[in-house]
XYZ file of C-alpha atoms in Angstrom:
434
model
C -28.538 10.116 -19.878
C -28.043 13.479 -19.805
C -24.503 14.767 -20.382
C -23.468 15.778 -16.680
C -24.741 12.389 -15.533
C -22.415 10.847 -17.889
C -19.562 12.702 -16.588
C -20.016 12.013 -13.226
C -20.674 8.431 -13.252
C -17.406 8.158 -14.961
C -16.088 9.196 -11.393
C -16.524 5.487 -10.347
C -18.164 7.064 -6.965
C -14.851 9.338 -6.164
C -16.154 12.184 -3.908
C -13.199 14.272 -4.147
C -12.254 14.446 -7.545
C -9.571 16.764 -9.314
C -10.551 19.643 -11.730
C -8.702 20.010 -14.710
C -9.291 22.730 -17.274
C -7.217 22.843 -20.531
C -7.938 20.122 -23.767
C -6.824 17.311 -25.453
C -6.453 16.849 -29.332
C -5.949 13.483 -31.041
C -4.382 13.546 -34.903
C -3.462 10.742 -37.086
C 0.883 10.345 -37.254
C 2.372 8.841 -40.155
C 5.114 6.977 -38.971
C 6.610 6.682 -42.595
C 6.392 10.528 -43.620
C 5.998 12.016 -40.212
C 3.010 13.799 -41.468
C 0.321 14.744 -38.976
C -3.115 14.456 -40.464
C -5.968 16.505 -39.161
C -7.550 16.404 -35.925
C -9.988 13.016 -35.187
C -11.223 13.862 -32.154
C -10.969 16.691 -29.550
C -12.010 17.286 -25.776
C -12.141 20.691 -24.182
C -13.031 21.236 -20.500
C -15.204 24.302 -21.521
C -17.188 22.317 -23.554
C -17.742 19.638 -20.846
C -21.200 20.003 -18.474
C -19.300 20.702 -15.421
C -17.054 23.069 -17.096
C -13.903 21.452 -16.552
C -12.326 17.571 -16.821
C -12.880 15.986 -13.716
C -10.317 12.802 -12.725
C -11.008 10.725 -9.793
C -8.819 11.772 -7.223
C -6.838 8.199 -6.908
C -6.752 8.458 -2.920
C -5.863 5.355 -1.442
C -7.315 5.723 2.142
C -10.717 5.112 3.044
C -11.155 8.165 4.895
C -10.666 10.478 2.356
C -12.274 8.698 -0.518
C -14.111 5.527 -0.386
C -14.378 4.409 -4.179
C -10.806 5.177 -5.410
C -9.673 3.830 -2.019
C -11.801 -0.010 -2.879
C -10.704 0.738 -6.188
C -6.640 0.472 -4.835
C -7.700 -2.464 -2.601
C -8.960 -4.267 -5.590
C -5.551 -3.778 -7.554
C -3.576 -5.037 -4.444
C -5.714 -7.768 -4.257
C -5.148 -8.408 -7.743
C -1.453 -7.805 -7.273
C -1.045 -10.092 -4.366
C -3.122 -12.826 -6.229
C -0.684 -12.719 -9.641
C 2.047 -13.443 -7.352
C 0.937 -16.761 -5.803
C -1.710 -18.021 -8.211
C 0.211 -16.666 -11.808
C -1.787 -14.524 -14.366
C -1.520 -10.912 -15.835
C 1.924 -11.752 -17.320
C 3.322 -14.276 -14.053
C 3.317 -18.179 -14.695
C 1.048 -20.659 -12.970
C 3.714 -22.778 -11.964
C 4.500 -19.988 -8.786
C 2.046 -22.240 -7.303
C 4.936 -24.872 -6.637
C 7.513 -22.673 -5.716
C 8.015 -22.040 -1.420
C 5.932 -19.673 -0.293
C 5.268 -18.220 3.324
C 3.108 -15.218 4.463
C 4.648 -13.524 7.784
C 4.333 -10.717 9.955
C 6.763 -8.835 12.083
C 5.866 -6.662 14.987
C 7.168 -4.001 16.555
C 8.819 -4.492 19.821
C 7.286 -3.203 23.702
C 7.099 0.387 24.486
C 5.224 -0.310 27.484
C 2.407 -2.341 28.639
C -0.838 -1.408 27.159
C -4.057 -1.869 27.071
C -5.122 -5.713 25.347
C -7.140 -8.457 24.712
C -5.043 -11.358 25.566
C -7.220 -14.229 25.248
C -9.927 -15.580 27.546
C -7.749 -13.561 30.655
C -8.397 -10.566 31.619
C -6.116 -7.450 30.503
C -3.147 -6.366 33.460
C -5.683 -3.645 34.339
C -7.831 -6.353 35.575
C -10.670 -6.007 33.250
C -11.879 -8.001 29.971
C -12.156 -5.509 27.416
C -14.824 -5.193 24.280
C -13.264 -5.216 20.855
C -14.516 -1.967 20.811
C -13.076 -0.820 23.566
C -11.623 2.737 23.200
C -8.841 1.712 25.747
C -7.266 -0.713 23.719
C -3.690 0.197 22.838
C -3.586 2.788 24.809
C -0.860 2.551 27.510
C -1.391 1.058 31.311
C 0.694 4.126 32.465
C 0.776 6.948 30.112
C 3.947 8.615 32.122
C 6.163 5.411 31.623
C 5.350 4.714 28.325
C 8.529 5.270 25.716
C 6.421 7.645 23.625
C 9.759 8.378 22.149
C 10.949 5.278 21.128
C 7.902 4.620 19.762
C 7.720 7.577 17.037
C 11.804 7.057 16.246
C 10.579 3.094 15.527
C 8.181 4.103 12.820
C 10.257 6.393 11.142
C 12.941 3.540 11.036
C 10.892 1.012 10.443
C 11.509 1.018 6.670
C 14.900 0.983 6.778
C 15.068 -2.109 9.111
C 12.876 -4.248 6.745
C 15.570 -3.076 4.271
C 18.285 -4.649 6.420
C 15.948 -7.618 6.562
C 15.523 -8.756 3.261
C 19.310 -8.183 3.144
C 20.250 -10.712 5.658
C 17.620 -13.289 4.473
C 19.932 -13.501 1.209
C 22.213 -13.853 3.289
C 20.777 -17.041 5.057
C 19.208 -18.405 2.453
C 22.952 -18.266 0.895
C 24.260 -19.912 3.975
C 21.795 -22.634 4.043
C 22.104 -23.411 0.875
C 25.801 -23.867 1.044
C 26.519 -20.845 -1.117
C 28.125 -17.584 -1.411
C 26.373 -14.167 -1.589
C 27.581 -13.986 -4.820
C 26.332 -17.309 -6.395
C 23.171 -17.385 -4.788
C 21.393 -14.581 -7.755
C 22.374 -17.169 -10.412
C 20.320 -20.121 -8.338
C 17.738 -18.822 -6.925
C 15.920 -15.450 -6.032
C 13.852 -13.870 -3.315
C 10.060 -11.985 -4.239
C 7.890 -10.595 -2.180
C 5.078 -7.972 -1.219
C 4.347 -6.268 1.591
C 2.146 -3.870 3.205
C 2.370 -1.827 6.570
C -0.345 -1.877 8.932
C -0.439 0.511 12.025
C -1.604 -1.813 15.618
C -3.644 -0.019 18.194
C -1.140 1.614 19.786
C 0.227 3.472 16.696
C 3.076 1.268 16.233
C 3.722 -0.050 12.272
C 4.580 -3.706 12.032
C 4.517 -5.450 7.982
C 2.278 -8.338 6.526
C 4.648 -10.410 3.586
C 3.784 -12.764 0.986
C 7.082 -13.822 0.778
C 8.270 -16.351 -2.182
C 11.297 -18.033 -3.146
C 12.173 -18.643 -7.195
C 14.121 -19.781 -9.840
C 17.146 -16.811 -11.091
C 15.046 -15.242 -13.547
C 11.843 -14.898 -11.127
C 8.697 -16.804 -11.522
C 9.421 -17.905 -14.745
C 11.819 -20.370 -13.538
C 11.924 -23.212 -11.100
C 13.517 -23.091 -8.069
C 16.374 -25.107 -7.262
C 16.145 -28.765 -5.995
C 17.581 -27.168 -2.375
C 14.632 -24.608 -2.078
C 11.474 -25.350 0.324
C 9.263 -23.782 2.656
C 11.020 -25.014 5.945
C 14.327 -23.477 4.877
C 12.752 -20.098 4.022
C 10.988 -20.039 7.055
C 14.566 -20.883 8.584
C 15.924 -18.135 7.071
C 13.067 -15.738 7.806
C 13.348 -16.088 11.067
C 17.438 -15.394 11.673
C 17.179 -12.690 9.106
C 14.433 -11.041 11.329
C 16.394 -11.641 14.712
C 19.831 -10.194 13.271
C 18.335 -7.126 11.376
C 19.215 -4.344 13.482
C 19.341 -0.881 12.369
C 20.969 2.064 14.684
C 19.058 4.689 15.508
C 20.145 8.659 16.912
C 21.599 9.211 20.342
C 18.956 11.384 22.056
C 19.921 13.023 25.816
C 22.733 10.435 26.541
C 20.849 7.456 25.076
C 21.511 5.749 21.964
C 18.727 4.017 20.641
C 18.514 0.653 18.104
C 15.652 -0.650 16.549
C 15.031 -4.285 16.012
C 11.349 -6.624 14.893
C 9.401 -7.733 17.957
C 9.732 -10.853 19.386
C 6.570 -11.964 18.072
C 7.273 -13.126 14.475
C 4.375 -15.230 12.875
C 4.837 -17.298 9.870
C 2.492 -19.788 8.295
C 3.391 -21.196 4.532
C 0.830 -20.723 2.465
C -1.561 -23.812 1.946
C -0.197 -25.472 4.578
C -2.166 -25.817 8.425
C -3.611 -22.490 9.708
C -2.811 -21.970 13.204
C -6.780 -20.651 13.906
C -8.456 -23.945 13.235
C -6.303 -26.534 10.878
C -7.929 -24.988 7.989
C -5.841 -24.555 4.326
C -4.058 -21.144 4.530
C -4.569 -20.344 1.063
C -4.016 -18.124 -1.790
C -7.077 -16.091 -2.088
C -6.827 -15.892 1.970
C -3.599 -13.826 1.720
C -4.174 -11.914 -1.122
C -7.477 -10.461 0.822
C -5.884 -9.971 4.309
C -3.311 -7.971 2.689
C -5.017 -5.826 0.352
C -7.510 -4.991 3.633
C -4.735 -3.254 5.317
C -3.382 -1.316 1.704
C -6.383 1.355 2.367
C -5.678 1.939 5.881
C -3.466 4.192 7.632
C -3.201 5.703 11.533
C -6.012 7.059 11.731
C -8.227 3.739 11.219
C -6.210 2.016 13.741
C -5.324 4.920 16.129
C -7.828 7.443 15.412
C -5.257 9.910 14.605
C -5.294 12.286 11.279
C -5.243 11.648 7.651
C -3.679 14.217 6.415
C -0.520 16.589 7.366
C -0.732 19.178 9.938
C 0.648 22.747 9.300
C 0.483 23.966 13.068
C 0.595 21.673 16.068
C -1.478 23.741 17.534
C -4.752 22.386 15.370
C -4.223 19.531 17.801
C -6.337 21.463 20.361
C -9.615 21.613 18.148
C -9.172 18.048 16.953
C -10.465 16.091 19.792
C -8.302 13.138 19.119
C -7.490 9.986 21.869
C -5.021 11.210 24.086
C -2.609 8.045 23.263
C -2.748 9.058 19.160
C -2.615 12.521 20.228
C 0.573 12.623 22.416
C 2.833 10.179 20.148
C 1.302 13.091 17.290
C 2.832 15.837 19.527
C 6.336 13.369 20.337
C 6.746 13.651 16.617
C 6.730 17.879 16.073
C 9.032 17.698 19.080
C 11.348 15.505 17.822
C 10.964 17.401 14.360
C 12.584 20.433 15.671
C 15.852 18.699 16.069
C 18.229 19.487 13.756
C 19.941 16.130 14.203
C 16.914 14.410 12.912
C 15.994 16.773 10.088
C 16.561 13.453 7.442
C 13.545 11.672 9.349
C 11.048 14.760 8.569
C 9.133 13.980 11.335
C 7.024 17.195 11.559
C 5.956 16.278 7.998
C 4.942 13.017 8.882
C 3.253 13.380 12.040
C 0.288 12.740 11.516
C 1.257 9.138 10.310
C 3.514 8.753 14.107
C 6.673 9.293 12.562
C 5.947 6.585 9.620
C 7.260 8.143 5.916
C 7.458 4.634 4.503
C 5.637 3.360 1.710
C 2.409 1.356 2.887
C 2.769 -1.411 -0.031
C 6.317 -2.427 -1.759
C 6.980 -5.402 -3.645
C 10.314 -6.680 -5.496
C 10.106 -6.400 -9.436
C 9.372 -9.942 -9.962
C 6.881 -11.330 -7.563
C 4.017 -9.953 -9.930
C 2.770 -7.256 -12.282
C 2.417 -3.468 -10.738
C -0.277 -0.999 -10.163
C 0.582 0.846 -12.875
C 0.155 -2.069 -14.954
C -2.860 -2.887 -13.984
C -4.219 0.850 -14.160
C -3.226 1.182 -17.840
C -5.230 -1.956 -18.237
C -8.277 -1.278 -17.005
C -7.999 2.640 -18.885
C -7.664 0.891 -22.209
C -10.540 -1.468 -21.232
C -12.820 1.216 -20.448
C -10.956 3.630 -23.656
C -12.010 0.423 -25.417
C -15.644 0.387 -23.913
C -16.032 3.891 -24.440
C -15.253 3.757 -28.323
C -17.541 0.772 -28.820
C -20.176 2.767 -26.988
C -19.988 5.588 -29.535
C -20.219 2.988 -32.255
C -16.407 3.479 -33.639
C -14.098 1.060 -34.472
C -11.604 0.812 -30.994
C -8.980 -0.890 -33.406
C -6.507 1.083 -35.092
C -7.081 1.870 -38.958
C -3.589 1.759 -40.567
C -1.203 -0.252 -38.635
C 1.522 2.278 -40.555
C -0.161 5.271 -38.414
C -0.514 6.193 -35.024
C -1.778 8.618 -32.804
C -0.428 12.013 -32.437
C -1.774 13.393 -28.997
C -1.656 16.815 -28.232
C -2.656 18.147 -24.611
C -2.765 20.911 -21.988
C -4.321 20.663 -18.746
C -4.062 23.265 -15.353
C -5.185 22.816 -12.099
C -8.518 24.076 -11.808
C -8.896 22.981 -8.000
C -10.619 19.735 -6.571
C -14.239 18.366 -5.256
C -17.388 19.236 -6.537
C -20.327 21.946 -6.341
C -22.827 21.192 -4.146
C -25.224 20.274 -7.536
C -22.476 17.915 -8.999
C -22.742 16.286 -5.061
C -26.380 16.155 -5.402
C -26.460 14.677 -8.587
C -23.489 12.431 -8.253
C -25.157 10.977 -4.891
C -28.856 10.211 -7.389
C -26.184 7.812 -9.172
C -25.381 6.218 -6.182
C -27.221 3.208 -6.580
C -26.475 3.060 -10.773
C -23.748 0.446 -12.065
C -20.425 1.685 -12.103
C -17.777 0.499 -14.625
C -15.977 -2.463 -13.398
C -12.062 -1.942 -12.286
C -11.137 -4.663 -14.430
C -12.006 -7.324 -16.668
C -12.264 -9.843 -13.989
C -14.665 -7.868 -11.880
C -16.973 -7.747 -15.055
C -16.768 -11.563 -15.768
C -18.051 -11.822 -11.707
């Protein structure tokens, strides 16, 4: 395969990729003497076909970039699935511990534009799925476009108050103090943020309850499903987090009153059927590579001028709660929400997938991984040894890399869309066993 071919189906399929021009030298260290041995191997972008180092451009949404954004999917997945199955350094035995998944909405606004069921919507009409209505408000006029953008942009602190009070209740339940309860049991979980169709954020959770130390340990004799569902739901009805006092009205921000929790591999409340592990794990990791714009048709990326609104054609709904936003943003009592700079996501600056330190392993975890699989691949490839030599020496890398700007020429797209059909390199070890 010729040599640009090679580079660029190293891209994985990422359209957009960073350019990098600079090099990278690799000597043998002696960790004894400190001496550093001559050079074993050497990359410099001018040497490279394209003329620089191109890195895949890591974008998790879909819109922008379609491979690196399955690519993140895959890793939640993965993720999710280490936290409620074990594997990739968490024990199997999280299997027995209580686990839910639940979601929590955002509360009304005003009436919109739905599907409820086999009746009709309150307009009188039995919208498609498709339906470019849906979420859109009944009465544009009346809706609380406000509220609506100062909900997102809270929205991250509330679940923060959340998981705060469900220590709390599980505590209480449990007839303990706050205090005690960290050396009997702890609280894990993972979480991503989806946006519904009318632009407001509500959160997906695997949460789990464990032993003190995490999923290493067993949980005590007091812990089960019911009670953390219990506790869920009183956590979710007392977290309340007060919000700015706008034009003589002060404004609060609490979960919906629809608050769905199933536990995980017990009866699904679509059919009877198991809810189970692999279940979750995909539902959530669906939602980690979308933002507003999938859901709303708004942007995916930050404006600089509200007026590129007017060439943008977007819905009039996404459009409007874009334009609440750089309103709002110009008030200097809510210059800590930055809500110009995060218009385009409604007001949202959270982050769209959190987890606690001990429900699983991380992305970064699983990114060095899969590099020193395919570092590993790559070696054998050139016929080298991948192992190290001396276990006495190490390596000694040297590097220095500049911007060179991003995407590719119009040949590299050309020639990157002939591999389009070619295997890629797997994301991870599993993928490569399937």
């Amino acid at each position: 395969m010729p040599g640009i071919l090679r580079q660029l189906s190293g891209l994985g399929g990422c359209t957009n990729p960073v350019r990098l021009a600079g090099h990278r030298t690799e000597h043998n260290l002696d960790t004894t003497t400190g001496e550093i041995g001559p050079a074993l191997r050497r990359l410099d972008s001018n040497d490279l076909p394209t003329g620089d180092l191109l890195v895949r451009c890591g974008n998790r949404r879909s819109t922008r970039c379609a491979a690196c954004a399955e690519t993140y999917r895959r890793d939640t997945f993965h993720l999710i699935t280490a936290g409620l199955r074990g594997g990739k350094g968490t024990p199997e035995e999280v299997t027995r511990h209580p686990r839910v998944f639940a979601t929590f909405t955002a509360p009304s606004f005003g009436p919109v534009h739905n599907r409820p069921g086999t009746r009709p919507c309150r307009c009188g009409r039995h919208h498609a799925v498709d339906d470019s209505l849906l979420g859109s408000p009944l009465d544009p006029e009346r809706y609380d476009y406000e509220s609506a953008v100062l909900w997102n942009a809270h929205a991250g602190a509330l679940w923060r108050r959340f998981t705060i009070h469900l220590r709390r209740e599980i505590a209480r339940r449990a007839g303990l103090t706050q205090r005690e309860l960290p050396e009997r049991a702890r609280v894990s979980f993972a979480k991503v943020a989806e946006y519904q169709k009318r632009g407001a954020v509500h959160f997906h959770a695997v949460i789990r309850l464990d032993g003190p130390a995490g999923g290493e340990t067993r949980p005590p004799h007091w812990a089960s499903a019911e009670l953390l569902t219990d506790a869920i739901r009183a956590a979710a009805s007392r977290a309340v987090v007060p919000g700015p006092a706008l034009d003589g009205r002060t404004h609060t921000f609490a979960f919906g009153r629809q608050l769905d929790i199933r536990t995980i591999h017990g009866p699904d409340l679509d059919g009877g059927q198991a809810l189970t592990d692999r279940a979750v794990a995909a539902y959530i990791a669906k939602y980690a590579t979308k933002g507003a714009e999938t859901a709303t048709g708004t942007l995916d990326r930050r404006l600089r001028f509200v007026a590129e609104l007017a060439t943008m054609h977007l819905p009039p709904h996404a459009e409007r709660l874009i334009r609440t936003a750089w309103a709002l943003g110009a008030r200097k009592d809510l210059a800590h929400l930055r809500l110009r700079a995060w218009a385009h996501m409604l007001g949202f600056r959270g982050h769209f997938s959190t987890k606690t330190r001990r429900y699983s392993t991380t992305l970064g975890a699983l990114r060095t991984a899969r590099a020193e699989w395919q570092r590993l691949q790559a070696a054998i490839a050139r016929g080298e040894d991948p192992q190290p030599v001396d276990d006495e020496e190490t390596t000694l890398v040297l590097a220095h890399w500049a911007y060179a700007g991003t995407g590719l020429t119009a040949t590299e797209e050309w020639l990157a869309a002939s591999l389009a059909d070619t295997p890629t390199i797997p994301t991870s070890k599993g993928d490569a066993a399937r």
